[in-house]
Short mmCIF file of C-alpha atoms and ligand atoms in Angstrom, two decimals:
data_model
loop_
_atom_site.label_atom_id
_atom_site.label_comp_id
_atom_site.label_asym_id
_atom_site.label_seq_id
_atom_site.Cartn_x
_atom_site.Cartn_y
_atom_site.Cartn_z
CA MET A 1 181.64 29.22 81.81
CA SER A 2 178.12 28.66 82.64
CA LYS A 3 176.68 25.28 81.47
CA LEU A 4 173.33 26.64 80.23
CA SER A 5 174.19 30.17 79.07
CA GLY A 6 171.35 31.53 77.00
CA LYS A 7 169.20 28.49 77.04
CA ILE A 8 165.47 28.25 77.32
CA ALA A 9 164.18 25.64 79.81
CA VAL A 10 160.67 24.56 80.54
CA ILE A 11 160.16 22.67 83.78
CA THR A 12 156.89 21.24 84.86
CA GLY A 13 156.21 21.22 88.37
CA GLY A 14 158.79 23.93 89.08
CA ASN A 15 157.12 25.43 92.13
CA SER A 16 158.28 22.82 94.84
CA GLY A 17 160.88 20.21 95.50
CA ILE A 18 162.96 18.73 92.62
CA GLY A 19 161.58 20.93 90.07
CA LEU A 20 162.38 24.09 92.14
CA ALA A 21 165.87 23.10 93.09
CA THR A 22 166.52 22.28 89.26
CA ALA A 23 165.13 25.56 88.01
CA LYS A 24 167.38 27.45 90.63
CA LEU A 25 170.42 25.52 89.42
CA PHE A 26 169.66 25.99 85.88
CA ALA A 27 169.12 29.66 86.40
CA SER A 28 172.45 29.84 88.24
CA GLU A 29 173.96 28.24 85.26
CA GLY A 30 172.80 31.01 82.83
CA ALA A 31 169.39 29.50 81.62
CA THR A 32 166.07 31.11 81.59
CA VAL A 33 163.62 29.06 83.24
CA VAL A 34 159.87 28.69 82.49
CA ILE A 35 158.42 26.87 85.42
CA THR A 36 154.76 25.49 85.81
CA GLY A 37 152.38 24.15 88.42
CA ARG A 38 148.76 24.35 89.28
CA ARG A 39 149.05 26.45 92.66
CA GLN A 40 149.49 30.23 91.41
CA ALA A 41 150.64 31.33 94.87
CA GLU A 42 153.52 28.83 95.13
CA LEU A 43 154.47 29.56 91.44
CA ASP A 44 154.84 33.35 92.22
CA ALA A 45 156.86 32.48 95.42
CA ALA A 46 159.11 30.15 93.50
CA VAL A 47 159.62 32.88 90.52
CA ALA A 48 160.44 35.37 93.34
CA GLU A 49 163.02 32.90 94.87
CA ILE A 50 164.72 31.99 91.58
CA GLY A 51 165.05 35.63 90.27
CA SER A 52 164.78 37.66 87.03
CA ASN A 53 165.53 34.98 84.53
CA ALA A 54 162.44 32.89 85.70
CA VAL A 55 158.85 33.00 84.29
CA GLY A 56 155.90 31.21 86.09
CA ILE A 57 153.04 29.81 83.80
CA GLN A 58 149.97 28.31 85.81
CA GLY A 59 148.56 25.08 84.37
CA ASP A 60 147.70 21.34 84.99
CA VAL A 61 149.90 19.00 82.81
CA SER A 62 146.82 16.67 82.63
CA THR A 63 144.67 19.35 80.82
CA LEU A 64 145.93 19.43 77.20
CA ALA A 65 144.25 23.07 77.04
CA ASP A 66 146.69 24.28 79.81
CA LEU A 67 149.65 22.72 77.85
CA ASP A 68 148.66 24.60 74.71
CA LYS A 69 148.35 28.01 76.60
CA LEU A 70 151.95 27.23 78.12
CA TYR A 71 153.45 26.84 74.69
CA ALA A 72 151.87 29.46 73.13
CA GLU A 73 153.02 31.83 75.87
CA VAL A 74 156.62 30.27 75.60
CA LYS A 75 156.52 30.86 71.82
CA ASN A 76 155.38 34.62 72.32
CA GLN A 77 158.00 35.40 74.80
CA PHE A 78 160.94 33.25 73.66
CA GLY A 79 160.25 31.75 70.37
CA HIS A 80 161.99 28.31 71.08
CA ILE A 81 162.78 25.85 73.72
CA ASP A 82 166.27 24.14 74.31
CA ILE A 83 165.47 21.93 77.28
CA VAL A 84 162.42 20.32 78.68
CA PHE A 85 162.34 18.64 82.21
CA ALA A 86 159.00 16.74 82.44
CA ASN A 87 159.11 16.57 86.17
CA ALA A 88 155.43 17.25 87.30
CA GLY A 89 154.02 14.38 89.17
CA ILE A 90 152.02 13.04 92.23
CA ALA A 91 152.56 10.07 94.35
CA GLU A 92 149.55 8.36 96.14
CA LEU A 93 149.74 4.95 97.60
CA ALA A 94 147.26 2.16 97.59
CA PRO A 95 147.64 -1.89 97.83
CA ILE A 96 146.02 -3.82 95.23
CA GLY A 97 142.70 -4.20 97.05
CA LEU A 98 142.11 -0.67 97.69
CA ILE A 99 142.97 0.58 93.94
CA THR A 100 139.97 2.75 92.66
CA GLU A 101 139.49 3.90 89.14
CA GLU A 102 139.65 7.47 90.29
CA HIS A 103 143.26 6.76 92.10
CA PHE A 104 144.40 4.76 88.70
CA ASP A 105 142.99 7.69 86.50
CA LYS A 106 144.40 10.57 88.45
CA ILE A 107 148.07 9.21 88.59
CA PHE A 108 148.13 8.03 85.35
CA GLY A 109 146.58 11.23 84.07
CA ILE A 110 149.20 13.19 85.58
CA ASN A 111 152.41 11.23 85.65
CA VAL A 112 151.95 9.57 82.37
CA LYS A 113 149.40 11.66 80.06
CA GLY A 114 150.64 14.75 81.43
CA LEU A 115 154.31 13.95 80.79
CA LEU A 116 153.63 12.48 77.20
CA PHE A 117 151.72 15.58 76.07
CA THR A 118 154.13 18.08 77.76
CA VAL A 119 156.64 16.66 75.32
CA GLN A 120 154.54 16.23 72.31
CA LYS A 121 153.20 19.84 72.46
CA ALA A 122 156.79 21.06 73.26
CA LEU A 123 158.33 19.49 69.96
CA PRO A 124 157.45 22.39 67.50
CA LEU A 125 159.38 24.64 69.70
CA LEU A 126 162.06 22.37 70.85
CA VAL A 127 165.33 23.12 69.03
CA ASP A 128 167.21 20.38 66.95
CA GLY A 129 169.84 18.99 69.43
CA GLY A 130 167.53 19.79 72.33
CA SER A 131 167.41 17.83 75.50
CA ILE A 132 164.52 16.24 77.10
CA ILE A 133 164.59 14.75 80.74
CA PHE A 134 161.89 12.72 82.37
CA ASN A 135 161.48 12.55 86.09
CA SER A 136 160.53 8.82 86.77
CA SER A 137 161.64 7.05 90.02
CA ALA A 138 163.61 4.19 91.35
CA VAL A 139 160.48 2.59 92.08
CA ASN A 140 160.09 2.05 88.24
CA THR A 141 161.83 -1.27 88.87
CA LEU A 142 160.97 -2.11 92.65
CA GLY A 143 157.92 -3.80 94.07
CA LEU A 144 157.29 -1.84 97.05
CA GLU A 145 153.73 -2.34 98.88
CA GLY A 146 151.13 -0.04 97.98
CA PHE A 147 153.16 1.63 94.96
CA GLY A 148 151.40 -0.38 92.35
CA VAL A 149 149.85 2.14 90.14
CA TYR A 150 152.48 4.91 90.97
CA SER A 151 155.59 2.47 90.01
CA ALA A 152 153.65 1.45 86.71
CA THR A 153 153.37 5.24 85.92
CA LYS A 154 156.88 5.65 86.47
CA ALA A 155 157.90 2.50 84.45
CA ALA A 156 155.61 4.00 81.45
CA VAL A 157 157.84 7.26 81.72
CA ARG A 158 160.92 5.05 81.48
CA SER A 159 159.39 3.24 78.44
CA PHE A 160 158.41 6.60 76.55
CA ALA A 161 162.03 7.47 77.01
CA ARG A 162 163.27 4.69 74.90
CA THR A 163 160.82 5.12 72.24
CA LEU A 164 161.24 8.87 71.85
CA THR A 165 164.99 8.50 71.79
CA THR A 166 164.58 6.50 68.63
CA GLU A 167 161.69 8.74 67.12
CA LEU A 168 163.68 11.97 67.79
CA LYS A 169 166.95 10.86 66.70
CA GLU A 170 166.93 12.58 63.27
CA ARG A 171 166.50 15.80 65.14
CA LYS A 172 169.43 14.98 67.45
CA ILE A 173 167.23 15.42 70.35
CA ARG A 174 168.36 13.48 73.36
CA VAL A 175 165.78 11.88 75.83
CA ASN A 176 167.01 10.66 79.06
CA VAL A 177 165.51 9.76 82.36
CA VAL A 178 166.39 10.81 86.02
CA SER A 179 165.07 8.24 88.59
CA PRO A 180 165.34 9.66 92.09
CA GLY A 181 165.20 7.45 95.27
CA PRO A 182 163.53 8.77 98.30
CA ILE A 183 164.00 12.55 98.31
CA GLU A 184 163.08 15.14 101.20
CA THR A 185 160.43 17.09 99.20
CA PRO A 186 156.79 17.96 100.11
CA ILE A 187 155.57 14.81 98.04
CA PHE A 188 155.43 12.83 101.33
CA ASP A 189 152.93 15.17 102.94
CA LYS A 190 150.68 15.09 99.91
CA MET A 191 150.30 11.13 100.03
CA GLY A 192 147.17 11.14 102.26
CA LEU A 193 149.28 9.53 105.22
CA SER A 194 149.33 10.35 108.96
CA GLU A 195 152.40 12.02 110.34
CA GLN A 196 153.29 8.81 112.02
CA GLN A 197 152.76 6.68 108.96
CA ILE A 198 155.08 9.25 107.08
CA ASP A 199 157.84 8.81 109.83
CA GLU A 200 157.69 4.93 109.72
CA PHE A 201 157.68 4.89 106.11
CA GLY A 202 160.57 7.13 105.84
CA THR A 203 162.53 5.23 108.51
CA ASN A 204 161.79 1.97 106.66
CA ILE A 205 162.65 3.28 103.19
CA ALA A 206 165.86 5.00 104.34
CA THR A 207 167.02 1.43 105.54
CA GLN A 208 166.71 0.28 101.92
CA VAL A 209 169.09 2.89 100.80
CA PRO A 210 172.78 1.88 100.85
CA LEU A 211 173.90 5.45 101.70
CA GLY A 212 171.54 5.19 104.53
CA ARG A 213 169.57 8.45 103.90
CA PHE A 214 167.02 10.37 102.10
CA GLY A 215 168.39 12.48 99.26
CA ARG A 216 168.15 16.41 98.89
CA PRO A 217 166.36 17.94 95.81
CA GLU A 218 169.65 19.53 94.94
CA GLU A 219 171.31 16.16 94.39
CA ILE A 220 168.70 15.30 91.83
CA ALA A 221 169.04 18.69 90.26
CA GLN A 222 172.76 18.30 89.58
CA ALA A 223 171.90 14.94 87.69
CA VAL A 224 169.36 16.78 85.73
CA LEU A 225 171.83 19.59 84.77
CA PHE A 226 174.22 16.81 83.57
CA LEU A 227 171.53 15.39 81.32
CA ALA A 228 170.42 18.78 80.10
CA SER A 229 173.84 20.13 79.31
CA SER A 230 176.61 19.29 76.60
CA ASP A 231 178.41 17.47 79.44
CA SER A 232 176.23 14.45 78.42
CA SER A 233 176.38 14.81 74.71
CA TYR A 234 176.91 11.23 74.03
CA VAL A 235 174.30 9.95 76.57
CA ALA A 236 170.73 9.00 75.20
CA GLY A 237 167.92 6.87 76.32
CA VAL A 238 169.40 6.11 79.65
CA ASP A 239 167.75 6.06 83.00
CA LEU A 240 170.10 7.54 85.53
CA TYR A 241 169.24 6.25 89.02
CA VAL A 242 169.98 8.99 91.58
CA ASP A 243 168.97 6.65 94.63
CA GLY A 244 171.88 6.29 97.08
CA GLY A 245 172.48 2.90 95.50
CA MET A 246 168.77 1.54 96.13
CA VAL A 247 168.32 0.03 92.77
CA ALA A 248 172.03 -0.85 92.07
CA VAL A 249 172.60 -3.41 94.90
P1 NAP B 1 156.67 17.98 95.18
O1 NAP B 1 157.52 18.93 95.92
O2 NAP B 1 155.46 17.72 95.58
O3 NAP B 1 156.71 18.79 93.49
C1 NAP B 1 155.63 18.17 92.49
C2 NAP B 1 155.58 19.23 91.71
O4 NAP B 1 154.76 18.92 90.61
C3 NAP B 1 154.94 20.63 92.18
O5 NAP B 1 155.51 21.73 91.71
C4 NAP B 1 153.38 20.48 91.72
O6 NAP B 1 152.98 21.75 91.68
C5 NAP B 1 153.51 19.85 90.44
N1 NAP B 1 152.47 19.12 89.81
C6 NAP B 1 151.76 17.94 90.50
N2 NAP B 1 150.65 17.66 89.84
C7 NAP B 1 150.69 18.72 88.61
C8 NAP B 1 149.71 18.83 87.63
N3 NAP B 1 148.66 18.02 87.38
N4 NAP B 1 150.14 19.81 86.83
C9 NAP B 1 151.14 20.56 86.95
N5 NAP B 1 152.07 20.40 87.91
C10 NAP B 1 151.64 19.64 88.85
O7 NAP B 1 157.37 16.63 94.77
P2 NAP B 1 158.83 16.26 94.23
O8 NAP B 1 159.23 15.12 94.92
O9 NAP B 1 159.54 17.23 93.99
O10 NAP B 1 158.21 15.53 92.99
C11 NAP B 1 158.74 15.88 91.69
C12 NAP B 1 158.93 14.45 90.79
O11 NAP B 1 159.89 13.85 91.29
C13 NAP B 1 157.37 13.74 90.64
O12 NAP B 1 157.20 13.47 89.24
C14 NAP B 1 157.86 12.61 91.63
O13 NAP B 1 157.21 11.42 91.17
C15 NAP B 1 159.25 12.50 91.22
N6 NAP B 1 160.10 11.66 92.36
C16 NAP B 1 159.99 12.09 93.58
C17 NAP B 1 160.59 11.36 94.31
C18 NAP B 1 160.68 11.83 96.14
O14 NAP B 1 161.14 11.04 96.88
N7 NAP B 1 160.38 13.06 96.33
C19 NAP B 1 161.34 10.24 94.11
C20 NAP B 1 161.16 9.85 92.98
C21 NAP B 1 160.46 10.44 91.78
P3 NAP B 1 151.42 21.94 91.93
O15 NAP B 1 150.91 21.20 93.08
O16 NAP B 1 151.31 23.54 92.10
O17 NAP B 1 150.63 21.62 90.77
#
């Protein structure tokens, strides 16, 4: 029996990395997935890769009008939502002395404001008993150099999950967080680092992971599937670290 048979799932940032791996897994478990992203060509390619039970809707999560457009289209096509995976996010690094207003506003605008309104605007369509999953990060509890603003956004995400778990309890909506460790996705190519810096960063970070390697997007997707499905029916408000043991030891 498929775990998400007949479910409608919205996955922001579903055209790449963790979001795409999750969309593929959800679809293989019987869900119809609505994926979003800013880049139309990547969105079209992802929809083609996932197959007939996928729909792509272009938009920027930090632009509220785009979220309104997303949910208007979801309402038209499906009438309701069962699962929201608020996954879209960016990572750019800057040590304290180099943090600019632009850096701060951009990362908080996407990772925090975008995520919060992704959920707020989904609520009228989300069924009672539905599931919300936030993508945070293992760095929500670590103090890695250069990660100040990014880590703070991910700690804010974790915090929202606590409050929303309480606020949505009457509707039996479960809110949970997945916090990946370092995962092999295109995110590292978008950090503004040189290839050498990426290699050094990768080698250094892998040494901090007890399992000694980067994770794969599919390994995060499995955890998101658990939190999205009835397998986790008594799990609410948790932060599930899928990080090779990085935070636990
Ligand atoms: P990725 O491959 O770069 O995917 C990021 C996704 O987010 C893309 O689909 C991107 O599509 C979308 N996105 C970015 N900004 C957006 C915006 N303003 N509006 C709508 N969509 C937007 O990276 P990833 O590693 O899979 O990252 C996914 C999530 O995992 C992020 O929240 C990230 O912080 C988190 N995470 C990643 C790691 C890791 O090591 N990879 C670790 C911990 C947490 P467009 O560019 O087309 O908009």
